[in-house]
Structure formats: structure tokens, C-alpha cells
DNA sequence: TCCTCCCTGTTC
DNA sequence: GAACAGGGAGGA
């Protein structure tokens, strides 16, 4: 469920909770969750310090500074049900906790006045919970990104994408508009929710062939993609059932859905019944009257 | 380029 | 007790 706005919100809410804190130990409770970097654990734990929490596509990235100052990154893909939470030092993992990172207090230069704790004492725990175990974590050195196919193939970020680049990418390929929006190698970070919402706003049928669209209409579509993503970020994302940010709070953008999850209900613009179909293997809702 | 599968909790 | 949710890998 977490798409670009949700992962962006998690990065923003997680950053103040983890930045400047050292990872004292990392526990893997579900072996498949850690896809890469297990061999680096003894190299950097304990002692690696979290220097930033950020997002690329739907990936949540925690930048680390190793014991010798060298950079590493923890990359999390939350897929549908992944969550990241910082708990107290005595929190115990539960049924769906896949990884646990023991954290120190924040370093002095990042906090106003950190509480005094014994050196090396666990002051909190970062949990990676994931009911469906589709999510994963990788611990990467800078050079490891270059040999990670998924990372290398990621397309541009939609929020900073130039209209002409978007037009060129879509017109050069076959397939339905929505299928291309969901293709992370063409544009990164859009999932089922925002693809449907952007197509509705643009008055474009999700199953329309991308290559047959007028460039002007694709430029309009990109504008709506940016709008819907930015509006959702302002609302702290959309919470369908599982998603929460790193503070445990739900987003509010689901209250503004015009089509997603509304098949069979009335179109908010024309009042006609919203249709449901399948595009690129995903449930797709659109208005047959407003979208052409 | 399209289809199936992975996985488990929730809904019908 | 089956259908459904869905990102992305891998196969057809």
C-alpha cells in the first residue's frame, strides 16, 4: 500500500526519531526479509550512526555512517504491509516483526540536550513489521547500488519530472497508460491508488493506449500526477487499512479518493456509476463518461 | 508485453 | 472457505 506519498511521509516522520542515533545491534527475525548485506552486519554493528532518512521511488532509505566514517545505506521496500516504528528500549517483537534495530540515544550534536544514558545502552528499538512478508531490507555500500538491478532500472521521480521527458517515455512504448504509470522503470513511485486518481483527474481512461495520446494530454496527466502526489503528501498519505507513518498516525488522503475503491458508486463529477476493470493485473476504477 | 505467483489477514 | 488486496520477479 505505501506508495510515494506514504513512503515520503514515513521518511519525514522517522527522520527526527532516528537521525544521530547509533545502531547497537540488528536482529533478523525473518531470514527472507534481509535480502542483502548480512555479511556487513558484523562490520558496522554496533556503532553505525543513522545520518538521514529519505526516500527514492517507494524505497525508504536510512543512511549510515560506519565506525570508520564510511557510508552505508539501509534500504527498505515496505510493499503492502511494511511498517517502521521506533519503540522504547524494552519493546518486544511480535508475530509480524521481521527485523529489530537496537538504538542508542541521539548523538550530542543532533539533539538539543540528549538524556544521559550509559555508554552503549539501548535507548530505543526500531521495528520493521510486515504482515505479508513481501517487504525487504538491504544493507548496501555505495558500490552495491550499482549492481542492484532494481535500483539501476528505476525511472525518474515524478515530482521533478519534466513534461517532455514524460511524454517521450510514454509515446515510445506500447501498453495502456496506467500500465506504464505502474512501471517503475518509466516513472518511479506511483502505485495503484495514485495511478487511478491521476487518470481520473486527467479525464483519461486508464486502459487507453499510451502511444495514441496527444502530447498535450500527457502533459496534463503529468500535472495531475504531481498534484495528487503533493496533495497526498500534505495529508500524510492514504491509509486504507495497514499504512501508518512512523508516529503511528494514519494519513487522510483516502477521504479525497475520487475513484480508488469506489467502483459501483457515483462519479463525483457526473453522477454516473464508476466502472471497474483490470489493467496490468490490478483492479482499476474509472468513470466511463468523464474519462476518454 | 502480459500473466502468474509470492504471502496472510480480512471480507464476502 | 474462496476471493481479494498488490509490487515486482520471472516465465511464457
PDB file of N, CA and C in Angstrom, chain A residues 87-93 100 125 127:
ATOM      1  N   UNK A  87      10.269   2.203  18.983  1.00  0.00           N
ATOM      2  CA  UNK A  87       9.657   1.903  20.272  1.00  0.00           C
ATOM      3  C   UNK A  87      10.651   2.169  21.392  1.00  0.00           C
ATOM      4  N   UNK A  88      10.209   1.965  22.616  1.00  0.00           N
ATOM      5  CA  UNK A  88      11.084   2.091  23.772  1.00  0.00           C
ATOM      6  C   UNK A  88      12.077   0.938  23.852  1.00  0.00           C
ATOM      7  N   UNK A  89      13.031   1.080  24.763  1.00  0.00           N
ATOM      8  CA  UNK A  89      14.120   0.104  24.865  1.00  0.00           C
ATOM      9  C   UNK A  89      13.643  -1.289  25.263  1.00  0.00           C
ATOM     10  N   UNK A  90      12.503  -1.350  25.924  1.00  0.00           N
ATOM     11  CA  UNK A  90      12.037  -2.653  26.420  1.00  0.00           C
ATOM     12  C   UNK A  90      10.970  -3.288  25.525  1.00  0.00           C
ATOM     13  N   UNK A  91      10.727  -2.693  24.350  1.00  0.00           N
ATOM     14  CA  UNK A  91       9.695  -3.235  23.458  1.00  0.00           C
ATOM     15  C   UNK A  91      10.094  -4.627  22.968  1.00  0.00           C
ATOM     16  N   UNK A  92       9.115  -5.514  22.926  1.00  0.00           N
ATOM     17  CA  UNK A  92       9.377  -6.876  22.469  1.00  0.00           C
ATOM     18  C   UNK A  92       8.754  -7.105  21.095  1.00  0.00           C
ATOM     19  N   UNK A  93       9.493  -7.794  20.202  1.00  0.00           N
ATOM     20  CA  UNK A  93       8.940  -8.079  18.878  1.00  0.00           C
ATOM     21  C   UNK A  93       7.690  -8.943  18.980  1.00  0.00           C
ATOM     22  N   UNK A 100      14.677  -6.035  13.923  1.00  0.00           N
ATOM     23  CA  UNK A 100      14.747  -5.095  15.037  1.00  0.00           C
ATOM     24  C   UNK A 100      16.140  -4.469  15.066  1.00  0.00           C
ATOM     25  N   UNK A 125      14.159   1.025  20.128  1.00  0.00           N
ATOM     26  CA  UNK A 125      14.263  -0.068  19.158  1.00  0.00           C
ATOM     27  C   UNK A 125      13.439   0.276  17.918  1.00  0.00           C
ATOM     28  N   UNK A 127      11.572  -1.091  14.848  1.00  0.00           N
ATOM     29  CA  UNK A 127      10.964  -2.338  14.365  1.00  0.00           C
ATOM     30  C   UNK A 127      10.612  -2.221  12.887  1.00  0.00           C
TER      31      UNK A 127
END
